[in-house]
mmCIF file of C-alpha atoms and ligand atoms in Angstrom:
data_model
loop_
_atom_site.group_PDB
_atom_site.id
_atom_site.type_symbol
_atom_site.label_atom_id
_atom_site.label_comp_id
_atom_site.label_asym_id
_atom_site.label_seq_id
_atom_site.Cartn_x
_atom_site.Cartn_y
_atom_site.Cartn_z
ATOM 1 C CA UNK A 4 -6.624 -4.804 7.022
ATOM 2 C CA UNK A 5 -3.922 -2.630 5.670
ATOM 3 C CA UNK A 6 -1.227 -2.020 8.164
ATOM 4 C CA UNK A 7 2.498 -1.104 8.363
ATOM 5 C CA UNK A 8 5.268 -0.724 10.973
ATOM 6 C CA UNK A 9 4.636 3.002 10.559
ATOM 7 C CA UNK A 10 1.065 2.447 11.860
ATOM 8 C CA UNK A 11 2.417 0.298 14.855
ATOM 9 C CA UNK A 12 5.251 2.887 15.716
ATOM 10 C CA UNK A 13 2.837 6.172 15.949
ATOM 11 C CA UNK A 14 -0.222 4.608 16.514
ATOM 12 C CA UNK A 15 -2.213 5.529 13.528
ATOM 13 C CA UNK A 16 -4.576 3.429 12.118
ATOM 14 C CA UNK A 17 -3.469 3.816 8.244
ATOM 15 C CA UNK A 18 -0.275 4.419 7.060
ATOM 16 C CA UNK A 19 -1.218 7.893 5.644
ATOM 17 C CA UNK A 20 0.269 11.208 6.766
ATOM 18 C CA UNK A 21 -0.682 14.681 5.668
ATOM 19 C CA UNK A 22 2.280 17.051 4.908
ATOM 20 C CA UNK A 23 2.828 20.098 6.343
ATOM 21 C CA UNK A 24 1.714 23.286 4.172
ATOM 22 C CA UNK A 25 3.129 26.263 5.374
ATOM 23 C CA UNK A 26 2.251 28.798 5.402
ATOM 24 C CA UNK A 27 -0.718 27.658 6.548
ATOM 25 C CA UNK A 28 -0.985 25.811 9.965
ATOM 26 C CA UNK A 29 -3.890 23.593 8.385
ATOM 27 C CA UNK A 30 -5.543 23.164 11.980
ATOM 28 C CA UNK A 31 -8.697 22.031 10.799
ATOM 29 C CA UNK A 32 -6.832 19.662 7.965
ATOM 30 C CA UNK A 33 -4.264 18.261 10.618
ATOM 31 C CA UNK A 34 -7.728 17.578 12.759
ATOM 32 C CA UNK A 35 -9.807 15.666 10.319
ATOM 33 C CA UNK A 36 -6.642 13.701 9.233
ATOM 34 C CA UNK A 37 -5.612 12.454 12.530
ATOM 35 C CA UNK A 38 -9.529 11.843 13.321
ATOM 36 C CA UNK A 39 -9.622 9.751 9.915
ATOM 37 C CA UNK A 40 -6.956 7.615 11.427
ATOM 38 C CA UNK A 41 -4.114 8.974 9.717
ATOM 39 C CA UNK A 42 -1.245 11.337 11.254
ATOM 40 C CA UNK A 43 -2.231 15.343 10.593
ATOM 41 C CA UNK A 44 0.718 17.660 10.734
ATOM 42 C CA UNK A 45 0.797 21.284 12.121
ATOM 43 C CA UNK A 46 2.858 23.493 10.368
ATOM 44 C CA UNK A 47 5.256 26.471 11.869
ATOM 45 C CA UNK A 48 6.698 27.540 8.327
ATOM 46 C CA UNK A 49 4.061 30.418 8.085
ATOM 47 C CA UNK A 50 5.299 31.730 11.623
ATOM 48 C CA UNK A 51 9.084 31.022 10.665
ATOM 49 C CA UNK A 52 8.518 32.791 7.017
ATOM 50 C CA UNK A 53 7.367 35.879 9.117
ATOM 51 C CA UNK A 54 9.587 36.082 11.457
ATOM 52 C CA UNK A 55 12.724 36.095 9.136
ATOM 53 C CA UNK A 56 11.256 37.762 6.575
ATOM 54 C CA UNK A 57 8.296 39.754 6.785
ATOM 55 C CA UNK A 58 6.919 40.823 10.485
ATOM 56 C CA UNK A 59 9.813 40.691 12.878
ATOM 57 C CA UNK A 60 7.235 41.509 15.867
ATOM 58 C CA UNK A 61 5.147 38.125 15.340
ATOM 59 C CA UNK A 62 5.239 35.863 18.274
ATOM 60 C CA UNK A 63 6.147 32.751 16.851
ATOM 61 C CA UNK A 64 6.025 30.644 20.169
ATOM 62 C CA UNK A 65 2.257 31.531 20.822
ATOM 63 C CA UNK A 66 1.050 30.797 17.236
ATOM 64 C CA UNK A 67 2.668 27.064 17.663
ATOM 65 C CA UNK A 68 1.160 26.713 21.514
ATOM 66 C CA UNK A 69 -2.071 28.287 20.125
ATOM 67 C CA UNK A 70 -2.177 25.534 17.288
ATOM 68 C CA UNK A 71 -1.300 22.537 19.475
ATOM 69 C CA UNK A 72 -3.695 23.671 21.861
ATOM 70 C CA UNK A 73 -6.281 23.799 19.451
ATOM 71 C CA UNK A 74 -5.750 20.534 17.718
ATOM 72 C CA UNK A 75 -5.078 18.815 21.349
ATOM 73 C CA UNK A 76 -8.852 19.665 22.213
ATOM 74 C CA UNK A 77 -10.465 18.887 19.069
ATOM 75 C CA UNK A 78 -9.334 15.533 18.488
ATOM 76 C CA UNK A 79 -10.979 12.220 19.308
ATOM 77 C CA UNK A 80 -9.033 10.482 22.191
ATOM 78 C CA UNK A 81 -7.292 8.077 20.003
ATOM 79 C CA UNK A 82 -5.654 10.748 17.633
ATOM 80 C CA UNK A 83 -2.308 11.324 17.186
ATOM 81 C CA UNK A 84 -0.375 14.241 15.379
ATOM 82 C CA UNK A 85 2.601 15.548 14.568
ATOM 83 C CA UNK A 86 4.429 19.268 14.213
ATOM 84 C CA UNK A 87 6.532 20.495 11.164
ATOM 85 C CA UNK A 88 9.799 21.995 12.238
ATOM 86 C CA UNK A 89 12.031 23.321 9.237
ATOM 87 C CA UNK A 90 15.466 23.084 10.332
ATOM 88 C CA UNK A 91 16.615 25.718 7.452
ATOM 89 C CA UNK A 92 20.115 27.279 8.471
ATOM 90 C CA UNK A 93 19.575 30.867 9.497
ATOM 91 C CA UNK A 94 16.219 29.935 11.340
ATOM 92 C CA UNK A 95 18.068 27.767 13.824
ATOM 93 C CA UNK A 96 17.412 29.596 16.959
ATOM 94 C CA UNK A 97 13.946 29.687 15.729
ATOM 95 C CA UNK A 98 13.418 25.846 15.603
ATOM 96 C CA UNK A 99 14.703 25.114 18.939
ATOM 97 C CA UNK A 100 12.013 27.859 19.799
ATOM 98 C CA UNK A 101 9.336 26.038 18.574
ATOM 99 C CA UNK A 102 10.823 22.615 19.901
ATOM 100 C CA UNK A 103 10.906 24.483 23.578
ATOM 101 C CA UNK A 104 7.109 25.474 22.834
ATOM 102 C CA UNK A 105 6.719 21.205 22.109
ATOM 103 C CA UNK A 106 8.399 20.404 25.053
ATOM 104 C CA UNK A 107 6.527 22.721 27.714
ATOM 105 C CA UNK A 108 3.141 21.516 26.245
ATOM 106 C CA UNK A 109 4.092 18.071 26.968
ATOM 107 C CA UNK A 110 4.753 18.406 30.068
ATOM 108 C CA UNK A 111 1.871 20.820 31.104
ATOM 109 C CA UNK A 112 -1.227 18.858 29.206
ATOM 110 C CA UNK A 113 -1.721 15.012 29.285
ATOM 111 C CA UNK A 114 -3.553 14.985 26.291
ATOM 112 C CA UNK A 115 -1.226 16.906 24.325
ATOM 113 C CA UNK A 116 1.373 13.926 25.642
ATOM 114 C CA UNK A 117 -0.960 11.253 24.529
ATOM 115 C CA UNK A 118 -1.275 12.274 21.007
ATOM 116 C CA UNK A 119 1.321 14.485 19.574
ATOM 117 C CA UNK A 120 3.718 11.406 18.685
ATOM 118 C CA UNK A 121 6.367 13.107 16.349
ATOM 119 C CA UNK A 122 8.160 16.292 14.696
ATOM 120 C CA UNK A 123 8.959 16.113 11.123
ATOM 121 C CA UNK A 124 11.723 18.208 10.515
ATOM 122 C CA UNK A 125 12.525 19.304 7.065
ATOM 123 C CA UNK A 126 14.445 21.830 4.441
ATOM 124 C CA UNK A 127 17.678 21.730 6.695
ATOM 125 C CA UNK A 128 19.941 19.369 9.106
ATOM 126 C CA UNK A 129 17.416 17.215 11.626
ATOM 127 C CA UNK A 130 21.071 16.599 13.972
ATOM 128 C CA UNK A 131 20.140 19.870 15.559
ATOM 129 C CA UNK A 132 16.996 19.165 17.103
ATOM 130 C CA UNK A 133 17.182 15.374 17.115
ATOM 131 C CA UNK A 134 18.494 14.450 20.635
ATOM 132 C CA UNK A 135 15.878 16.799 22.060
ATOM 133 C CA UNK A 136 12.906 15.477 19.992
ATOM 134 C CA UNK A 137 13.863 11.978 21.098
ATOM 135 C CA UNK A 138 14.744 12.771 24.641
ATOM 136 C CA UNK A 139 11.297 14.285 24.674
ATOM 137 C CA UNK A 140 9.771 10.863 23.688
ATOM 138 C CA UNK A 141 8.751 12.246 20.309
ATOM 139 C CA UNK A 142 10.100 10.346 16.740
ATOM 140 C CA UNK A 143 12.045 12.544 14.482
ATOM 141 C CA UNK A 144 10.734 12.058 10.631
ATOM 142 C CA UNK A 145 13.252 13.883 8.270
ATOM 143 C CA UNK A 146 12.797 14.968 4.745
ATOM 144 C CA UNK A 147 15.019 14.289 2.077
ATOM 145 C CA UNK A 148 15.412 14.870 -1.628
ATOM 146 C CA UNK A 149 18.315 12.877 -2.499
ATOM 147 C CA UNK A 150 19.996 9.297 -1.330
ATOM 148 C CA UNK A 151 22.860 11.577 -0.047
ATOM 149 C CA UNK A 152 20.363 13.330 2.018
ATOM 150 C CA UNK A 153 18.934 10.085 3.282
ATOM 151 C CA UNK A 154 22.741 8.669 4.514
ATOM 152 C CA UNK A 155 22.842 11.989 6.276
ATOM 153 C CA UNK A 156 19.430 11.443 8.087
ATOM 154 C CA UNK A 157 20.153 8.273 8.907
ATOM 155 C CA UNK A 158 23.525 8.903 10.512
ATOM 156 C CA UNK A 159 21.976 11.529 12.723
ATOM 157 C CA UNK A 160 19.662 8.942 14.192
ATOM 158 C CA UNK A 161 16.066 9.853 12.759
ATOM 159 C CA UNK A 162 13.227 7.504 13.044
ATOM 160 C CA UNK A 163 11.627 7.777 9.808
ATOM 161 C CA UNK A 164 12.810 9.304 6.711
ATOM 162 C CA UNK A 165 10.432 10.862 3.907
ATOM 163 C CA UNK A 166 11.602 10.348 0.429
ATOM 164 C CA UNK A 167 10.055 13.268 -1.357
ATOM 165 C CA UNK A 168 10.354 13.270 -5.225
ATOM 166 C CA UNK A 169 10.143 16.406 -6.993
ATOM 167 C CA UNK A 170 7.009 16.020 -8.570
ATOM 168 C CA UNK A 171 5.896 17.128 -5.081
ATOM 169 C CA UNK A 172 4.547 20.808 -4.062
ATOM 170 C CA UNK A 173 6.263 23.112 -1.892
ATOM 171 C CA UNK A 174 10.076 22.850 -1.110
ATOM 172 C CA UNK A 175 11.970 20.515 -3.642
ATOM 173 C CA UNK A 176 15.557 20.345 -4.478
ATOM 174 C CA UNK A 177 16.514 22.557 -7.392
ATOM 175 C CA UNK A 178 19.971 21.263 -8.021
ATOM 176 C CA UNK A 179 18.509 17.537 -7.802
ATOM 177 C CA UNK A 180 15.435 17.246 -9.430
ATOM 178 C CA UNK A 181 15.309 13.565 -8.531
ATOM 179 C CA UNK A 182 11.705 11.854 -9.357
ATOM 180 C CA UNK A 183 9.805 9.690 -6.580
ATOM 181 C CA UNK A 184 10.378 6.298 -8.410
ATOM 182 C CA UNK A 185 14.044 6.506 -8.322
ATOM 183 C CA UNK A 186 14.311 8.320 -5.205
ATOM 184 C CA UNK A 187 12.037 6.227 -2.966
ATOM 185 C CA UNK A 188 13.770 3.067 -4.138
ATOM 186 C CA UNK A 189 17.303 4.284 -3.750
ATOM 187 C CA UNK A 190 16.644 5.102 -0.541
ATOM 188 C CA UNK A 191 15.042 2.130 0.535
ATOM 189 C CA UNK A 192 17.804 0.158 -0.930
ATOM 190 C CA UNK A 193 20.152 2.349 1.011
ATOM 191 C CA UNK A 194 19.136 2.909 4.394
ATOM 192 C CA UNK A 195 18.045 0.702 7.068
ATOM 193 C CA UNK A 196 15.693 3.565 8.531
ATOM 194 C CA UNK A 197 11.848 2.620 7.293
ATOM 195 C CA UNK A 198 11.136 5.021 4.799
ATOM 196 C CA UNK A 199 7.828 7.111 3.910
ATOM 197 C CA UNK A 200 6.996 8.147 0.182
ATOM 198 C CA UNK A 201 6.285 11.697 -0.867
ATOM 199 C CA UNK A 202 5.752 13.247 -4.065
ATOM 200 C CA UNK A 203 2.987 12.448 -6.317
ATOM 201 C CA UNK A 204 0.686 10.472 -4.119
ATOM 202 C CA UNK A 205 -3.397 10.865 -4.285
ATOM 203 C CA UNK A 206 -4.933 7.503 -4.527
ATOM 204 C CA UNK A 207 -4.831 3.553 -3.558
ATOM 205 C CA UNK A 208 -2.777 2.710 -6.642
ATOM 206 C CA UNK A 209 0.387 5.179 -5.231
ATOM 207 C CA UNK A 210 -0.244 3.544 -1.582
ATOM 208 C CA UNK A 211 0.170 -0.029 -3.297
ATOM 209 C CA UNK A 212 3.414 1.492 -5.562
ATOM 210 C CA UNK A 213 5.011 3.102 -2.256
ATOM 211 C CA UNK A 214 4.611 -0.177 -0.647
ATOM 212 C CA UNK A 215 5.891 -2.462 -3.493
ATOM 213 C CA UNK A 216 8.856 -0.112 -3.530
ATOM 214 C CA UNK A 217 9.237 -0.792 0.232
ATOM 215 C CA UNK A 218 8.060 2.162 1.508
ATOM 216 C CA UNK A 219 5.961 1.871 5.058
ATOM 217 C CA UNK A 220 3.622 4.666 4.105
ATOM 218 C CA UNK A 221 2.737 7.628 1.969
ATOM 219 C CA UNK A 222 2.378 11.536 2.702
ATOM 220 C CA UNK A 223 0.336 13.854 0.624
ATOM 221 C CA UNK A 224 0.372 17.222 0.419
ATOM 222 C CA UNK A 225 -1.593 18.687 -2.787
ATOM 223 C CA UNK A 226 -4.366 15.750 -2.736
ATOM 224 C CA UNK A 227 -5.106 16.911 0.570
ATOM 225 C CA UNK A 228 -6.078 20.749 -0.220
ATOM 226 C CA UNK A 229 -9.017 19.542 -2.047
ATOM 227 C CA UNK A 230 -10.739 18.046 0.747
ATOM 228 C CA UNK A 231 -13.871 19.825 2.404
ATOM 229 C CA UNK A 232 -11.873 20.464 5.835
ATOM 230 C CA UNK A 233 -8.880 21.987 4.458
ATOM 231 C CA UNK A 234 -8.449 25.075 5.740
ATOM 232 C CA UNK A 235 -7.127 26.649 2.241
ATOM 233 C CA UNK A 236 -8.731 29.514 0.515
ATOM 234 C CA UNK A 237 -11.424 27.981 -1.975
ATOM 235 C CA UNK A 238 -10.205 29.522 -4.777
ATOM 236 C CA UNK A 239 -6.701 27.675 -4.368
ATOM 237 C CA UNK A 240 -8.666 24.214 -4.273
ATOM 238 C CA UNK A 241 -10.195 24.836 -7.369
ATOM 239 C CA UNK A 242 -7.219 25.838 -9.065
ATOM 240 C CA UNK A 243 -6.107 22.639 -8.083
ATOM 241 C CA UNK A 244 -8.979 20.652 -9.737
ATOM 242 C CA UNK A 245 -8.537 23.020 -12.819
ATOM 243 C CA UNK A 246 -4.804 22.532 -13.196
ATOM 244 C CA UNK A 247 -3.187 19.385 -15.293
ATOM 245 C CA UNK A 248 -0.124 17.880 -14.931
ATOM 246 C CA UNK A 249 1.820 20.408 -17.024
ATOM 247 C CA UNK A 250 0.849 23.476 -14.543
ATOM 248 C CA UNK A 251 3.282 23.571 -11.867
ATOM 249 C CA UNK A 252 7.071 25.189 -12.081
ATOM 250 C CA UNK A 253 9.771 25.181 -9.519
ATOM 251 C CA UNK A 254 10.960 28.953 -8.672
ATOM 252 C CA UNK A 255 13.044 29.774 -6.216
ATOM 253 C CA UNK A 256 11.589 31.266 -2.759
ATOM 254 C CA UNK A 257 13.360 32.821 -0.235
ATOM 255 C CA UNK A 258 13.322 29.750 1.821
ATOM 256 C CA UNK A 259 14.285 27.730 -0.865
ATOM 257 C CA UNK A 260 12.837 26.152 -4.086
ATOM 258 C CA UNK A 261 9.352 25.421 -4.212
ATOM 259 C CA UNK A 262 7.078 23.585 -6.676
ATOM 260 C CA UNK A 263 3.590 25.670 -7.221
ATOM 261 C CA UNK A 264 0.667 26.554 -9.854
ATOM 262 C CA UNK A 265 1.818 28.212 -12.636
ATOM 263 C CA UNK A 266 0.061 31.659 -11.862
ATOM 264 C CA UNK A 267 0.614 35.480 -12.618
ATOM 265 C CA UNK A 268 3.135 35.407 -9.679
ATOM 266 C CA UNK A 269 5.245 32.123 -10.384
ATOM 267 C CA UNK A 270 5.286 32.932 -14.226
ATOM 268 C CA UNK A 271 6.611 36.814 -13.130
ATOM 269 C CA UNK A 272 9.347 35.329 -11.135
ATOM 270 C CA UNK A 273 10.212 32.453 -13.244
ATOM 271 C CA UNK A 274 10.829 35.317 -16.249
ATOM 272 C CA UNK A 275 12.767 37.224 -13.462
ATOM 273 C CA UNK A 276 14.971 34.423 -12.854
ATOM 274 C CA UNK A 277 15.737 33.718 -16.209
ATOM 275 C CA UNK A 278 16.802 37.295 -16.844
ATOM 276 C CA UNK A 279 18.996 36.747 -13.864
ATOM 277 C CA UNK A 280 17.334 39.573 -11.881
ATOM 278 C CA UNK A 281 17.350 40.070 -8.117
ATOM 279 C CA UNK A 282 14.061 38.169 -7.342
ATOM 280 C CA UNK A 283 14.476 38.223 -3.183
ATOM 281 C CA UNK A 284 11.996 41.360 -2.400
ATOM 282 C CA UNK A 285 9.399 39.876 -5.344
ATOM 283 C CA UNK A 286 9.279 36.717 -4.179
ATOM 284 C CA UNK A 287 8.932 37.644 0.053
ATOM 285 C CA UNK A 288 5.973 40.093 -1.332
ATOM 286 C CA UNK A 289 4.382 36.643 -2.888
ATOM 287 C CA UNK A 290 4.831 34.917 0.294
ATOM 288 C CA UNK A 291 3.294 37.971 2.183
ATOM 289 C CA UNK A 292 0.468 38.103 -0.510
ATOM 290 C CA UNK A 293 -0.283 34.355 0.223
ATOM 291 C CA UNK A 294 -0.347 34.686 3.774
ATOM 292 C CA UNK A 295 -2.754 37.629 3.554
ATOM 293 C CA UNK A 296 -5.340 35.892 1.128
ATOM 294 C CA UNK A 297 -4.207 37.327 -1.546
ATOM 295 C CA UNK A 298 -3.892 34.464 -4.434
ATOM 296 C CA UNK A 299 -3.851 36.329 -7.244
ATOM 297 C CA UNK A 300 -0.476 38.091 -6.461
ATOM 298 C CA UNK A 301 0.760 34.973 -4.311
ATOM 299 C CA UNK A 302 2.163 31.530 -4.582
ATOM 300 C CA UNK A 303 0.138 28.345 -4.596
ATOM 301 C CA UNK A 304 2.479 25.622 -3.760
ATOM 302 C CA UNK A 305 1.147 22.535 -5.587
ATOM 303 C CA UNK A 306 2.671 18.927 -7.107
ATOM 304 C CA UNK A 307 2.579 17.652 -10.316
ATOM 305 C CA UNK A 308 -0.389 14.852 -9.144
ATOM 306 C CA UNK A 309 -2.460 18.008 -9.532
ATOM 307 C CA UNK A 310 -3.183 16.291 -13.035
ATOM 308 C CA UNK A 311 -4.651 13.409 -10.881
ATOM 309 C CA UNK A 312 -7.157 15.594 -8.585
ATOM 310 C CA UNK A 313 -10.934 16.017 -9.999
ATOM 311 C CA UNK A 314 -12.822 16.302 -6.621
ATOM 312 C CA UNK A 315 -13.278 17.811 -3.066
ATOM 313 C CA UNK A 316 -14.425 15.275 -0.593
ATOM 314 C CA UNK A 317 -14.189 14.960 2.903
ATOM 315 C CA UNK A 318 -10.612 13.770 4.472
ATOM 316 C CA UNK A 319 -12.525 10.755 6.020
ATOM 317 C CA UNK A 320 -13.880 10.084 2.667
ATOM 318 C CA UNK A 321 -10.573 10.347 0.876
ATOM 319 C CA UNK A 322 -8.366 8.289 3.339
ATOM 320 C CA UNK A 323 -11.312 5.180 3.146
ATOM 321 C CA UNK A 324 -11.071 5.508 -0.743
ATOM 322 C CA UNK A 325 -7.185 5.215 -0.418
ATOM 323 C CA UNK A 326 -7.197 2.198 1.932
ATOM 324 C CA UNK A 327 -9.973 0.613 0.008
ATOM 325 C CA UNK A 328 -8.991 0.893 -3.266
ATOM 326 C CA UNK A 329 -5.060 -0.098 -2.125
ATOM 327 C CA UNK A 330 -6.632 -3.046 -0.546
ATOM 328 C CA UNK A 331 -8.749 -3.984 -3.895
ATOM 329 C CA UNK A 332 -5.682 -4.089 -5.745
ATOM 330 C CA UNK A 333 -3.467 -5.721 -3.771
ATOM 331 C CA UNK A 334 -6.380 -8.504 -3.682
ATOM 332 C CA UNK A 335 -6.503 -8.575 -7.527
ATOM 333 C CA UNK A 336 -2.761 -8.755 -8.423
ATOM 334 C CA UNK A 337 -2.102 -12.128 -8.456
ATOM 335 C CA UNK A 338 -4.703 -12.916 -10.468
ATOM 336 C CA UNK A 339 -4.331 -10.263 -12.873
ATOM 337 C CA UNK A 340 -0.558 -11.433 -13.516
ATOM 338 C CA UNK A 341 -1.942 -14.838 -13.985
ATOM 339 C CA UNK A 342 -1.193 -16.169 -10.652
ATOM 340 C CA UNK A 343 2.259 -17.167 -9.639
ATOM 341 C CA UNK A 344 3.208 -20.533 -10.781
ATOM 342 C CA UNK A 345 5.860 -22.567 -8.686
HETATM 343 C C1 FMN B 421 1.021 24.338 -0.124
HETATM 344 C C2 FMN B 421 1.835 23.480 0.435
HETATM 345 C C3 FMN B 421 2.537 23.511 1.501
HETATM 346 C C4 FMN B 421 4.209 22.774 1.865
HETATM 347 N N1 FMN B 421 4.331 23.699 3.107
HETATM 348 C C5 FMN B 421 5.564 22.668 3.455
HETATM 349 C C6 FMN B 421 5.846 22.838 5.029
HETATM 350 O O1 FMN B 421 5.669 23.962 5.548
HETATM 351 N N2 FMN B 421 6.766 22.145 5.378
HETATM 352 C C7 FMN B 421 7.030 20.993 4.769
HETATM 353 O O2 FMN B 421 7.774 20.208 5.298
HETATM 354 N N3 FMN B 421 6.965 20.532 3.751
HETATM 355 C C8 FMN B 421 5.447 21.400 2.854
HETATM 356 N N4 FMN B 421 5.073 20.424 1.770
HETATM 357 C C9 FMN B 421 5.445 19.600 1.233
HETATM 358 C C10 FMN B 421 4.525 18.778 1.724
HETATM 359 O O3 FMN B 421 4.340 18.610 3.166
HETATM 360 C C11 FMN B 421 4.078 17.420 1.031
HETATM 361 O O4 FMN B 421 5.734 16.691 1.361
HETATM 362 C C12 FMN B 421 4.399 17.318 -0.615
HETATM 363 O O5 FMN B 421 3.079 18.425 -0.909
HETATM 364 C C13 FMN B 421 4.205 16.028 -1.056
HETATM 365 O O6 FMN B 421 3.957 16.251 -2.581
HETATM 366 P P1 FMN B 421 2.550 15.920 -3.147
HETATM 367 O O7 FMN B 421 1.828 17.697 -3.123
HETATM 368 O O8 FMN B 421 2.525 15.753 -4.392
HETATM 369 O O9 FMN B 421 1.731 15.532 -2.182
HETATM 370 C C14 FMN B 421 4.242 21.751 1.394
HETATM 371 C C15 FMN B 421 3.253 21.265 0.187
HETATM 372 C C16 FMN B 421 2.010 21.983 -0.243
HETATM 373 C C17 FMN B 421 1.128 21.558 -1.387
#
C-alpha cells in the first residue's frame, strides 16, 4: 500500500492533503477528505478577510469554534484534520486568536484532541505561532513559494513544508512565479524537513511524480473543488470543468496575489492593474461578492490544473482513483523502461 512518513506522522491513510480554501470554510469537503483517509483542512481565511476588510463586527473566534466542533462530530473515529491559519503580517493578532480557540477546543473536547493534528500556516512567517502550535502537541505545516522561504521555515522549526508552485490556485507569489517542478526539487534538495508538493496535482501520475522528486505527499486545492461534497457553488464547479489550462490569471488581491479563473471580475482587475490604478476597493468588493455567493462579480481562485479536470466525483472515489493509479504506475514503471539491468 502506498504510504509515506506523512501518513505515519499525522495518522492518515493516504499521503493526500486537501488544501485550505478561503474564503470558504469547506467543512463538508474537509469532513469527506478526512473520512476518506486524507487530511481535510478547515480554513479561517474567510473570517480573517471579513475581520480585516469587510465587517469588523464578525466574531471570527466563534466562527472557528463552530467549524471545529462541526468537523469533530461529523468525522469517523479514525479521521484526522487540520486548521489553516494565515499568518499575514497585518493579521497576526487574529492568527493568535485562532490559535487560542484551537487550544481551548483541544483542552475541552477529547474528540478534537484525537482528530485535530496540524495547523497549516500560510501567507507569512510561521515563527510567530510555531512554539504555541508545537506546545499544544500539533504539527506545524508551512506553505512556501520559493526555496528561500523554505529555508526560513526550516529555521523556524516547522514539521513539514508545503512547496506550492505558481500554477496552483489561490495565493501565489507575484514576484517569484516558480513552477512546482523546479520549486519542489529545489526545496527537497535544500532542506531536511519533509516536503509536501502543491500546485498542479489532480491524479495518480502527479502523485508519483511528486514522490519521485522527493515529496512525502501532495496537497490539492482546485481538484477538490470539483467533488460532490465540496461546499462551493455549483456554478464555480462547472466553471472549473469548462476552463482550460489557459483560463487562469494572477491578480493582486487585498491579502496578496491570487491565481484565479478568468472572469469579468478578474479581467477588469487585471486591466486596472495594467493601467496603474488603485485596485484596493474593487478587489475587496470582489471578495465580498464571493463570500455572498455573487460569483459573476466575485473571484474564483483556481489553478492551471483546471485544464486536466473533467468530472465531478465523490471525494472517496477521487482519492481511491489517485492511489490506485499511482500504485499501477509505480508497478509498471520498471517494465516500461525495459527493466533495470545491473
Ligand atoms: C478556492 C481556493 C482557495 C484557497 N484558499 C487558500 C487559503 O485560504 N489558505 C491557503 O493556505 N491556501 C489556499 N489556497 C491554496 C490551496 O490550499 C492549495 O495549496 C492550492 O490550491 C494547490 O494548488 P492546486 O489548486 O493546483 O491544487 C486556495 C486554493 C483555492 C483553489
